[in-house]
PDB file of C-alpha atoms and ligand atoms in Angstrom:
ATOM      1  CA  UNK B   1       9.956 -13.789   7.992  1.00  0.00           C
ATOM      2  CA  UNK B   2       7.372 -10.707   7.276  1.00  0.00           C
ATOM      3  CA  UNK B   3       5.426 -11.391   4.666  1.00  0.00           C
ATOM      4  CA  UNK B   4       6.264  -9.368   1.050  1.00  0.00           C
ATOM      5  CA  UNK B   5       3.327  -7.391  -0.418  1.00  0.00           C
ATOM      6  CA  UNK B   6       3.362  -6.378  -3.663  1.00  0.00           C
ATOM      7  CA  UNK B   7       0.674  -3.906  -4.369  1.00  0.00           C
ATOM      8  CA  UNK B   8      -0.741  -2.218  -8.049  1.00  0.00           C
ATOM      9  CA  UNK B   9      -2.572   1.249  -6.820  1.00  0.00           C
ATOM     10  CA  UNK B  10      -4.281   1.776 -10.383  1.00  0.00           C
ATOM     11  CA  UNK B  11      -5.617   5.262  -8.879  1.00  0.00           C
ATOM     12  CA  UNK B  12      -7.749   6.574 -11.885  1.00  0.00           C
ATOM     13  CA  UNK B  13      -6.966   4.592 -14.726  1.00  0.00           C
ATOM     14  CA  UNK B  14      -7.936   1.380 -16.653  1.00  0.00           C
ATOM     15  CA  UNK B  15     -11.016   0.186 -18.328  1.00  0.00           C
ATOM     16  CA  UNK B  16     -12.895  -2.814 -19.458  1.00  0.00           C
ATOM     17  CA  UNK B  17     -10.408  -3.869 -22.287  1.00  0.00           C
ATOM     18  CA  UNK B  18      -7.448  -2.867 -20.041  1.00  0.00           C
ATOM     19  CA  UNK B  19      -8.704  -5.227 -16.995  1.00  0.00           C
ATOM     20  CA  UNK B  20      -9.491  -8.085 -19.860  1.00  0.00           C
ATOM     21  CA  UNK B  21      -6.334  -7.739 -21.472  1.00  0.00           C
ATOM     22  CA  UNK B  22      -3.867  -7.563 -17.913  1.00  0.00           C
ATOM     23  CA  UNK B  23      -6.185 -10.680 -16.029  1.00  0.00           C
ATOM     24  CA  UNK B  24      -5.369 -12.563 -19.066  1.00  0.00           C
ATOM     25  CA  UNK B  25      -2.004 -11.959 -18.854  1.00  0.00           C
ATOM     26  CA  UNK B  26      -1.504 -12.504 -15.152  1.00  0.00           C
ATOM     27  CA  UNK B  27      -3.757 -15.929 -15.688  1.00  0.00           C
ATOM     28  CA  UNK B  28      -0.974 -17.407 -18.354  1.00  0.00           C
ATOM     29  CA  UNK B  29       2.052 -15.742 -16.884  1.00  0.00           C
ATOM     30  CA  UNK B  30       1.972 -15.373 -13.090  1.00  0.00           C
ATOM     31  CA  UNK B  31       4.588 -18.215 -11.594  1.00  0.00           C
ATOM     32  CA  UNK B  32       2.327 -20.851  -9.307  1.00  0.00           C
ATOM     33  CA  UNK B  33       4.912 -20.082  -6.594  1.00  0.00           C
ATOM     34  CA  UNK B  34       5.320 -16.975  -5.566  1.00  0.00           C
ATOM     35  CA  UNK B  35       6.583 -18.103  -2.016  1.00  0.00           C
ATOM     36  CA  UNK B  36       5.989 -15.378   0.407  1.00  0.00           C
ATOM     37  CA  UNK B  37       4.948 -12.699  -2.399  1.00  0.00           C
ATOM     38  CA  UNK B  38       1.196 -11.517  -1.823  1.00  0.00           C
ATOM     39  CA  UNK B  39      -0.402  -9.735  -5.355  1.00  0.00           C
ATOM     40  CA  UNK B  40      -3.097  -7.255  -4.750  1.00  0.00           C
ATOM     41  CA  UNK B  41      -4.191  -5.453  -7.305  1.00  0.00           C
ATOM     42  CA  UNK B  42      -6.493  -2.091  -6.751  1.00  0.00           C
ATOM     43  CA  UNK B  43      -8.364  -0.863  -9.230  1.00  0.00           C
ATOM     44  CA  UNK B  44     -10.938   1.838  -9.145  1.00  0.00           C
ATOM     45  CA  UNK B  45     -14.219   1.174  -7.427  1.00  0.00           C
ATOM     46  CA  UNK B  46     -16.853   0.427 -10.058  1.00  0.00           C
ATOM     47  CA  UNK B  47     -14.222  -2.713 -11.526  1.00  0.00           C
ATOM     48  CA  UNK B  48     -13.880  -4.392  -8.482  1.00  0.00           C
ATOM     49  CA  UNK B  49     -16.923  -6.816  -8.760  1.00  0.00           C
ATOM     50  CA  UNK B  50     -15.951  -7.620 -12.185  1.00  0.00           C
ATOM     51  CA  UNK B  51     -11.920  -8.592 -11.303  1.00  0.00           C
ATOM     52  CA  UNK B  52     -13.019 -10.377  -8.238  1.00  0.00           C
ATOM     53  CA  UNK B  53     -14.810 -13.122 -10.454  1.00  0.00           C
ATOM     54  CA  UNK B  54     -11.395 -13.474 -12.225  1.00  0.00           C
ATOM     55  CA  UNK B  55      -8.820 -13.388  -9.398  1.00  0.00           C
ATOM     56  CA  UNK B  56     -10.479 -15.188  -6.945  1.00  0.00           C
ATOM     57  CA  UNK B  57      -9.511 -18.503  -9.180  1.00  0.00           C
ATOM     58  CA  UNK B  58      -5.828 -16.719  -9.178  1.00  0.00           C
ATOM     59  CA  UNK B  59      -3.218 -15.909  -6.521  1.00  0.00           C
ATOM     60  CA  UNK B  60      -3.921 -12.517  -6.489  1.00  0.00           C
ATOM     61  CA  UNK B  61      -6.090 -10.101  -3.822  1.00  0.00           C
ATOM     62  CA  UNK B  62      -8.253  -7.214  -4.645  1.00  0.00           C
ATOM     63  CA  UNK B  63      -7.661  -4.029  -2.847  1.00  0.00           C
ATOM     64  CA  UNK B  64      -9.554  -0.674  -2.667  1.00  0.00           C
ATOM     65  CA  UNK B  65      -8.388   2.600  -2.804  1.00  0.00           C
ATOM     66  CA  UNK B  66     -10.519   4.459  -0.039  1.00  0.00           C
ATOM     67  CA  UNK B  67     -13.792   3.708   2.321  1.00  0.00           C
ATOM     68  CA  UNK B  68     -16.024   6.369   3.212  1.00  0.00           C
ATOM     69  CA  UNK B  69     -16.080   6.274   7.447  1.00  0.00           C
ATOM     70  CA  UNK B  70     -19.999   5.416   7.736  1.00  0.00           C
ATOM     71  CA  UNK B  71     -21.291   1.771   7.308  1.00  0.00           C
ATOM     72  CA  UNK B  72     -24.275   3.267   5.596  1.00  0.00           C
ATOM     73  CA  UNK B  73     -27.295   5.634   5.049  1.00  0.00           C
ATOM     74  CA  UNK B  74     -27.167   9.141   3.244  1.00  0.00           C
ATOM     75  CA  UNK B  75     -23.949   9.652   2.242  1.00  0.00           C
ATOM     76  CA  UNK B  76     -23.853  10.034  -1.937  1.00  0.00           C
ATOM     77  CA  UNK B  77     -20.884   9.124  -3.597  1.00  0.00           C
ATOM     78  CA  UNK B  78     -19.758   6.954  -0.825  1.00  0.00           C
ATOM     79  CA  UNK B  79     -18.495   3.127  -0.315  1.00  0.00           C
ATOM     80  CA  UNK B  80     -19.039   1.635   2.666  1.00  0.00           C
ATOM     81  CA  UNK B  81     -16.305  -1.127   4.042  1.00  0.00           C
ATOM     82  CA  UNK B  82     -19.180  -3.756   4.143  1.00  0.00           C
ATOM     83  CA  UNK B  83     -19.933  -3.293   0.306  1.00  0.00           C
ATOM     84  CA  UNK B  84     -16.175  -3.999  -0.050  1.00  0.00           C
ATOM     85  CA  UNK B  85     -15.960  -6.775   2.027  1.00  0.00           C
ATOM     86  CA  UNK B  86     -19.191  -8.489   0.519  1.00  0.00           C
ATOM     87  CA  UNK B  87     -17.891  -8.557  -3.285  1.00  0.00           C
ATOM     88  CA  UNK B  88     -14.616  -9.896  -1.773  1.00  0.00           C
ATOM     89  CA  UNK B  89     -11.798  -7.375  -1.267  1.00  0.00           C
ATOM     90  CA  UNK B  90      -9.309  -7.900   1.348  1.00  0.00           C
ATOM     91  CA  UNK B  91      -7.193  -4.608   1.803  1.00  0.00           C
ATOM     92  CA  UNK B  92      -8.320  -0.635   1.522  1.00  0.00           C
ATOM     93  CA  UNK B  93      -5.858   2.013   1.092  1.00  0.00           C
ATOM     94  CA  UNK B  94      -6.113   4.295   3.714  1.00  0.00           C
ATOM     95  CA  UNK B  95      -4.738   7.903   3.585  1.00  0.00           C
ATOM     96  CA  UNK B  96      -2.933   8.158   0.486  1.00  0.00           C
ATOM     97  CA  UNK B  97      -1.127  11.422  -0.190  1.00  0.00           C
ATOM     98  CA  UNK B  98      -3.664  12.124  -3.434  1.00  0.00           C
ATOM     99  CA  UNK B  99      -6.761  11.749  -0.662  1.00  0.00           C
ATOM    100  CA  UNK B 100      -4.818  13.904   1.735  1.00  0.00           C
ATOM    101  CA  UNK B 101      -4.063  16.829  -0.567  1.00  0.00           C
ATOM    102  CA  UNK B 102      -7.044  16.713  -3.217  1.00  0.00           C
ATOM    103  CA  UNK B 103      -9.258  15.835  -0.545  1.00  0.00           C
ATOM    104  CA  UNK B 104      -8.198  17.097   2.432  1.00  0.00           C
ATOM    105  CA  UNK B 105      -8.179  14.234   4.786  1.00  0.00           C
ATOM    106  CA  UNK B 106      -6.765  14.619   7.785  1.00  0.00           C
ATOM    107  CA  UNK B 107      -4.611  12.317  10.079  1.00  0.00           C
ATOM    108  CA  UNK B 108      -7.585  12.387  12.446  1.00  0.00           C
ATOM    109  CA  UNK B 109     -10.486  11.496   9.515  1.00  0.00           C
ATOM    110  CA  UNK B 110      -7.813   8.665   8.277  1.00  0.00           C
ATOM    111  CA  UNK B 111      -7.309   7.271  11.860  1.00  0.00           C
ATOM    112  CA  UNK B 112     -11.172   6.480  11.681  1.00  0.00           C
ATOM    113  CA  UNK B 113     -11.342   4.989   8.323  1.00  0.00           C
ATOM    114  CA  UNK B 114      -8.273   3.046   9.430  1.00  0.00           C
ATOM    115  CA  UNK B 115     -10.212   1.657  12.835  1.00  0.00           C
ATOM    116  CA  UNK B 116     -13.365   0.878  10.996  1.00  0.00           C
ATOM    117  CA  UNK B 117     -11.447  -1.635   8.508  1.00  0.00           C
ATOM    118  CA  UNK B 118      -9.530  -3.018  11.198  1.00  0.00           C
ATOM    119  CA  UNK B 119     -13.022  -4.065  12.792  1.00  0.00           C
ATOM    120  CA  UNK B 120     -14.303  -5.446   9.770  1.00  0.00           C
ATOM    121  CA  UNK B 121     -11.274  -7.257   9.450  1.00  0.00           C
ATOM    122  CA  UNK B 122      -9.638  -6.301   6.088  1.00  0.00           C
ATOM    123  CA  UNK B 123      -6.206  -4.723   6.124  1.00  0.00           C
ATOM    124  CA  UNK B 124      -5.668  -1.417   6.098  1.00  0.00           C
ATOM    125  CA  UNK B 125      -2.468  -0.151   4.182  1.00  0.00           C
ATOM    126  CA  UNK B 126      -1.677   3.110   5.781  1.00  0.00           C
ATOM    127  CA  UNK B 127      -0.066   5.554   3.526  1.00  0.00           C
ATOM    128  CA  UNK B 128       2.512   7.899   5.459  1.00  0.00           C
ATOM    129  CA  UNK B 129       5.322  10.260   4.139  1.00  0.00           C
ATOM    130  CA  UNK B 130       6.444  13.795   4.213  1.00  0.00           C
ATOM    131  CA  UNK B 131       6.559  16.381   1.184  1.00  0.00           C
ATOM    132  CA  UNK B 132       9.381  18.184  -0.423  1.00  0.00           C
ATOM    133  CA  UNK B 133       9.332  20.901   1.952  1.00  0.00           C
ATOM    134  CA  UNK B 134       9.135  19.081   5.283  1.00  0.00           C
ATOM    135  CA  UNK B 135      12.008  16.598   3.775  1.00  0.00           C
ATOM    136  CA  UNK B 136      14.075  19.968   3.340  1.00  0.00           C
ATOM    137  CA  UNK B 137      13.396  21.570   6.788  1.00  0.00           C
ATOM    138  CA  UNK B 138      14.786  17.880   8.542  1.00  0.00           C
ATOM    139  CA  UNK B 139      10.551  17.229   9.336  1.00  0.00           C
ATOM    140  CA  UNK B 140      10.193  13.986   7.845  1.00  0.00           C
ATOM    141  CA  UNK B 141       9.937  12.214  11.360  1.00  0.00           C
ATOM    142  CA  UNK B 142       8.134  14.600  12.833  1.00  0.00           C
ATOM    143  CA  UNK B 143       5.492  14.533  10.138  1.00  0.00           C
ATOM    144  CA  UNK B 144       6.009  10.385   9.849  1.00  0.00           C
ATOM    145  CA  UNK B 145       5.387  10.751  13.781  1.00  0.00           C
ATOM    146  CA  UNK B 146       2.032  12.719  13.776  1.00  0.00           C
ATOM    147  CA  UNK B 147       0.554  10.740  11.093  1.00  0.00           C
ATOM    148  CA  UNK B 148       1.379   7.504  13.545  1.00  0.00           C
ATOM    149  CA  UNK B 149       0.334   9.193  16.500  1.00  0.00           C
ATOM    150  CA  UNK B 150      -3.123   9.431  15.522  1.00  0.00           C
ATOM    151  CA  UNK B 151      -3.332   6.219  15.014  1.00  0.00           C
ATOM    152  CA  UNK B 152      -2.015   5.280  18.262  1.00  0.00           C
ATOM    153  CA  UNK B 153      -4.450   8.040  19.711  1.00  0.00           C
ATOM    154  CA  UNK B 154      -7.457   6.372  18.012  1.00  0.00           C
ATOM    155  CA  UNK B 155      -6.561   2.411  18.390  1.00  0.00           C
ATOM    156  CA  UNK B 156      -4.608   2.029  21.142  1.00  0.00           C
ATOM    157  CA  UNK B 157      -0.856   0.624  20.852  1.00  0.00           C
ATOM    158  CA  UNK B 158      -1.780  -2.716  19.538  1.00  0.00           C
ATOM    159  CA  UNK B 159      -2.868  -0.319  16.255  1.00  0.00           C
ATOM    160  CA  UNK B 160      -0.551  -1.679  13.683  1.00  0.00           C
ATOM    161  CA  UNK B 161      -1.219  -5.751  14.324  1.00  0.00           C
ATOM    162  CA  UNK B 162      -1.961  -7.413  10.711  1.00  0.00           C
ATOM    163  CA  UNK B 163      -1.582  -3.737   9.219  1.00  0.00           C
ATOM    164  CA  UNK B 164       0.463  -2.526   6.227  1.00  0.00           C
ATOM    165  CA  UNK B 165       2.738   1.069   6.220  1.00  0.00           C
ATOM    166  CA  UNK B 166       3.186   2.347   2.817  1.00  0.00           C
ATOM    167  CA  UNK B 167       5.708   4.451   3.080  1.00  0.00           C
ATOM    168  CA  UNK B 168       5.507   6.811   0.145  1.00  0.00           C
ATOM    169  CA  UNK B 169       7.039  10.134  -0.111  1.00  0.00           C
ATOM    170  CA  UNK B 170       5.100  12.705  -1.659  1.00  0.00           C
ATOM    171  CA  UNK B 171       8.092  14.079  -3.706  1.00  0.00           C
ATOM    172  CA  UNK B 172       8.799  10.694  -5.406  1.00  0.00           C
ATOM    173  CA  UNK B 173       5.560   9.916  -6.190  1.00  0.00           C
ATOM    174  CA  UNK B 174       4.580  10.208  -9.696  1.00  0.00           C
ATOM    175  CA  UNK B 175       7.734  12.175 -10.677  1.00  0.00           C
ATOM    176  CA  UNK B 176       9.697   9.298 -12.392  1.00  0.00           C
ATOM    177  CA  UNK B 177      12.192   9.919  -9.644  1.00  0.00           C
ATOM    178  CA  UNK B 178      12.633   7.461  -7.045  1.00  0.00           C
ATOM    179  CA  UNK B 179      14.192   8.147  -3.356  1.00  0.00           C
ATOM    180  CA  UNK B 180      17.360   7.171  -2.652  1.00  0.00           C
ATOM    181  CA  UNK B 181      16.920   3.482  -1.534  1.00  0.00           C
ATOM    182  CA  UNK B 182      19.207   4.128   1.467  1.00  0.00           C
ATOM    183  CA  UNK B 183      17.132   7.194   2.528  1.00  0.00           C
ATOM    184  CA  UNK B 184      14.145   4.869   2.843  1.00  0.00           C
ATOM    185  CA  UNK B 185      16.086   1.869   4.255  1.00  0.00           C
ATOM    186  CA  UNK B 186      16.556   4.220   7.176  1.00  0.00           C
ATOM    187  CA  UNK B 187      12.979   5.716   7.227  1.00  0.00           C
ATOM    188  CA  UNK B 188      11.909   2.234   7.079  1.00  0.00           C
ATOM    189  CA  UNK B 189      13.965   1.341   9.950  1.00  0.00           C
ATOM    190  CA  UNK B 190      12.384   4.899  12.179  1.00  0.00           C
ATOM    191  CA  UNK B 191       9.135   3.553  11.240  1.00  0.00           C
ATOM    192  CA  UNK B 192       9.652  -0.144  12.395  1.00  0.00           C
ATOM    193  CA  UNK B 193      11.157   1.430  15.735  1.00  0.00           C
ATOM    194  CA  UNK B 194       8.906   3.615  16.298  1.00  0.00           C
ATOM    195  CA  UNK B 195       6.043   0.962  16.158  1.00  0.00           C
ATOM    196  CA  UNK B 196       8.023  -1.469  17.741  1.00  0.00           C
ATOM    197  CA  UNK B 197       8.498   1.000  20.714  1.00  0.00           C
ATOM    198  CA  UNK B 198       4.774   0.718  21.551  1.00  0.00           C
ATOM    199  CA  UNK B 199       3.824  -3.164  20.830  1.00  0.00           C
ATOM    200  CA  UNK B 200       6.950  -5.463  20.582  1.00  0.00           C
ATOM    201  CA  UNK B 201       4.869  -7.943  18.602  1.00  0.00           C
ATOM    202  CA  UNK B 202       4.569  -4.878  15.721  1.00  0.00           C
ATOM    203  CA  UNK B 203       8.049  -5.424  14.708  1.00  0.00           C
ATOM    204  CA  UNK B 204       7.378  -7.847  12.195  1.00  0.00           C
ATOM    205  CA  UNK B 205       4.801  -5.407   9.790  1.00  0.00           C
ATOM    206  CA  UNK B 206       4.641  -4.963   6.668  1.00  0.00           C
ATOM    207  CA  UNK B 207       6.551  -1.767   5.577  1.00  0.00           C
ATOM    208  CA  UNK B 208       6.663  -1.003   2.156  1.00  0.00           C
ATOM    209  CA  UNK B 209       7.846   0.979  -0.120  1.00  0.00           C
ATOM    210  CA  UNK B 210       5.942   3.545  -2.891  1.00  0.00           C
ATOM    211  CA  UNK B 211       7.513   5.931  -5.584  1.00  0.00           C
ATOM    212  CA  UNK B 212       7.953   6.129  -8.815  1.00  0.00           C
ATOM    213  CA  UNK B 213       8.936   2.577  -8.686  1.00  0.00           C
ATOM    214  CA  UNK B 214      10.237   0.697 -11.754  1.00  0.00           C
ATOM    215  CA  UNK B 215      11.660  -2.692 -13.294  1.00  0.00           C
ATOM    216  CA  UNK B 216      14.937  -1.070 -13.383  1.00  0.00           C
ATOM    217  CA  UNK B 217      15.496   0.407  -9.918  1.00  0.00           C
ATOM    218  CA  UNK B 218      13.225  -1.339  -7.882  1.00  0.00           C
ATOM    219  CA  UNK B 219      16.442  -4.394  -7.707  1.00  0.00           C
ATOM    220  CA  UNK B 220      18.295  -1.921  -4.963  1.00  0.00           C
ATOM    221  CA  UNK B 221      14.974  -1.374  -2.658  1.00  0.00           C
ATOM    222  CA  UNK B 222      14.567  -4.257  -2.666  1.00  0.00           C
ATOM    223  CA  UNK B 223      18.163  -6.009  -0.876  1.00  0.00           C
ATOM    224  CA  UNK B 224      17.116  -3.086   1.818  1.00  0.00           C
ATOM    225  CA  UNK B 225      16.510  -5.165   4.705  1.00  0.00           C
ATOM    226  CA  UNK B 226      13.354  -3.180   5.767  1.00  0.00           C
ATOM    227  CA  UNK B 227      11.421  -2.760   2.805  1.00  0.00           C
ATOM    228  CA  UNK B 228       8.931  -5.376   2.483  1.00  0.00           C
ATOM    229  CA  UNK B 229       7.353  -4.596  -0.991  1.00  0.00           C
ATOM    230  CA  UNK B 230       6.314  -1.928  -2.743  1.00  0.00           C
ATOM    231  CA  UNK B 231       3.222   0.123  -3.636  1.00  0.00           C
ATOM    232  CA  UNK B 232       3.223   0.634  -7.071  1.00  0.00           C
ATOM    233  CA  UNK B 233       1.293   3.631  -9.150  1.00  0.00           C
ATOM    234  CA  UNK B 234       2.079   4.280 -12.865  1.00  0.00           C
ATOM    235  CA  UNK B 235       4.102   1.068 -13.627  1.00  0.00           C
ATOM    236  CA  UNK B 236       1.541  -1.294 -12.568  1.00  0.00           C
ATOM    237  CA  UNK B 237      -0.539  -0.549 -15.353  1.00  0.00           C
ATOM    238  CA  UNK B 238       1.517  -2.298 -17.752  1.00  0.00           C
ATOM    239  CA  UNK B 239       0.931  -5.502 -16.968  1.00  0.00           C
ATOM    240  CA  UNK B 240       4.588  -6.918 -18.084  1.00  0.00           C
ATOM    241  CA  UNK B 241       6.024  -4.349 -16.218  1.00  0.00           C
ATOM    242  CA  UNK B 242       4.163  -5.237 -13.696  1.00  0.00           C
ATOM    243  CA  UNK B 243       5.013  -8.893 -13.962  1.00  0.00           C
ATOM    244  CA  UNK B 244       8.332  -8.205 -13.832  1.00  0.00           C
ATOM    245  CA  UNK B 245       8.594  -6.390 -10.942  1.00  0.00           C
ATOM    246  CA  UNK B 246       7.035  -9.882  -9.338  1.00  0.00           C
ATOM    247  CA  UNK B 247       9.355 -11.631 -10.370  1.00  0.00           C
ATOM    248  CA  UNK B 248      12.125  -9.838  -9.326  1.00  0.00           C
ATOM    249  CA  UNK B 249      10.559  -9.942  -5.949  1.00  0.00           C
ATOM    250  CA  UNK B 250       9.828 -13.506  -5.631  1.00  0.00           C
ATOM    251  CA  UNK B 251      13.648 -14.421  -6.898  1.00  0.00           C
ATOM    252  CA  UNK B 252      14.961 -11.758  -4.347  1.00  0.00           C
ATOM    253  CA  UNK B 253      13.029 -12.209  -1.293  1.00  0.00           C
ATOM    254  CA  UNK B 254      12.769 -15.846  -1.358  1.00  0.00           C
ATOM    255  CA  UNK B 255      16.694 -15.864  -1.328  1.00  0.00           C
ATOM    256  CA  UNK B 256      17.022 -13.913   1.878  1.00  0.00           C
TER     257      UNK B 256
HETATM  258  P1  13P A 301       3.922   6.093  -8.820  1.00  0.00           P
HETATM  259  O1  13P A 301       4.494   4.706  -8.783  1.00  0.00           O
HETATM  260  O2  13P A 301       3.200   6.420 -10.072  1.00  0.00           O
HETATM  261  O3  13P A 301       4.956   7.111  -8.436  1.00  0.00           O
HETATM  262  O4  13P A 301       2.805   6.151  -7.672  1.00  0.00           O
HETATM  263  C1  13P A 301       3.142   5.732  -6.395  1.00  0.00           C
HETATM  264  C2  13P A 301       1.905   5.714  -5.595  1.00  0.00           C
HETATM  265  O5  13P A 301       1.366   6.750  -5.250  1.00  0.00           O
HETATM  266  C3  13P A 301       1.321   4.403  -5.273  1.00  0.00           C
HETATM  267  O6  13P A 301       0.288   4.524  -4.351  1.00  0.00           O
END
């Protein structure tokens, strides 16, 4: 069974009393068995230290939401992957659509940031997916293609081992408006194939889903045999919404 990874991408939100009130929560509310569920939570940069002394004693995993490409030296306003792995955090977000467009990361600059946490051996969540446009001129597998390609290009085919695809289409996210859980059951599917097609042993990674997900629609993602979890912006900041969502994971998948 692939494992289910449930993932709260804070982006640039929260604060002290936020993070105090939400671990609190999570400490008195999170079920002890959450089967094949994994939490991560990723908040900005400068409260990671501060969570990991909290959810370390908890089931939960911290995640980043970018790594510069340089171990270290003079780089200002950077964060190296050994910084992150020292205070504790497991995964990095790699190539979300907000770095690609406000920052202008390409699929090339994301492939290295993607190898260089692979060698330190945290888990990279690659975010793919195709905008408005491309998803109206029939590109989305194209796009979905290149943006795997380069991977391939840079790693080699066994790329995606003990890896995480977020697929997250740039015209859901943030919008309140979900996809259609059967367009992404069969991008989900492309995806799998597509790794599949160059390391048989890929099959079995992590695929999720990201969105304008909710408490109220994620229920049909998730019977969607491909979609292993979901990356979660806006509603993971309310921590019973949050919660929720877990929990309707954790009674879903574990009845598969
Ligand atoms: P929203 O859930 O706010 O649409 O954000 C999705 C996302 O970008 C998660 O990385």
């Amino acid at each position: 069974m692939r494992n289910k990874l449930i993932v709260a991408n804070w982006k640039l939100n929260g604060n002290i009393e936020l993070i105090s009130n939400y671990l609190d929560f999570l400490k008195f509310n999170l079920p002890n068995n959450l089967k094949d569920n994994t939490i991560v939570i990723v908040p900005p940069f400068v409260y990671l230290e501060r969570m990991s002394h909290v959810v370390n004693k908890m089931n939960i995993f911290l995640g980043a939401q970018n790594v510069d490409i340089n171990l270290k030296g003079a780089f200002t306003g950077e964060i190296s992957v050994l910084m992150l792995k020292e205070i504790g955090v497991k995964y990095v977000i790699i190539g979300h659509s907000e770095r690609r467009s406000f920052h202008n990361e390409t699929n090339n600059y994301i492939a290295k940031k993607f190898l260089l946490v692979k060698n330190y051996n945290l888990i990279p969540i690659l975010c793919i997916g195709e905008t408005e446009q491309e998803k109206r001129k029939n590109q989305t597998q194209k796009v979905l293609k290149e943006q795997l390609d380069c991977i391939f290009k840079t790693l080699g085919e066994l790329a995606f081992r003990n890896t995480v695809i977020a697929y997250e289409p740039i015209w859901a996210i943030g919008t309140g408006i979900s996809a259609d859980p059967k367009y992404v059951q069969n991008i989900h599917q492309f995806i799998r194939n597509y790794i599949e097609k160059h390391d048989v042993l890929s099959k079995n990674i992590t695929i999720q889903y990201g969105g304008s997900v909710n408490s109220l629609n994620i229920k049909d993602f998730i019977i969607q045999p491909d979609i292993d979890g979901f990356l979660v912006g806006n509603a993971s900041l309310n921590v019973q919404e949050f919660l929720k969502i877990i929990a309707m994971c954790i009674s879903y998948f574990t009845n598969e």
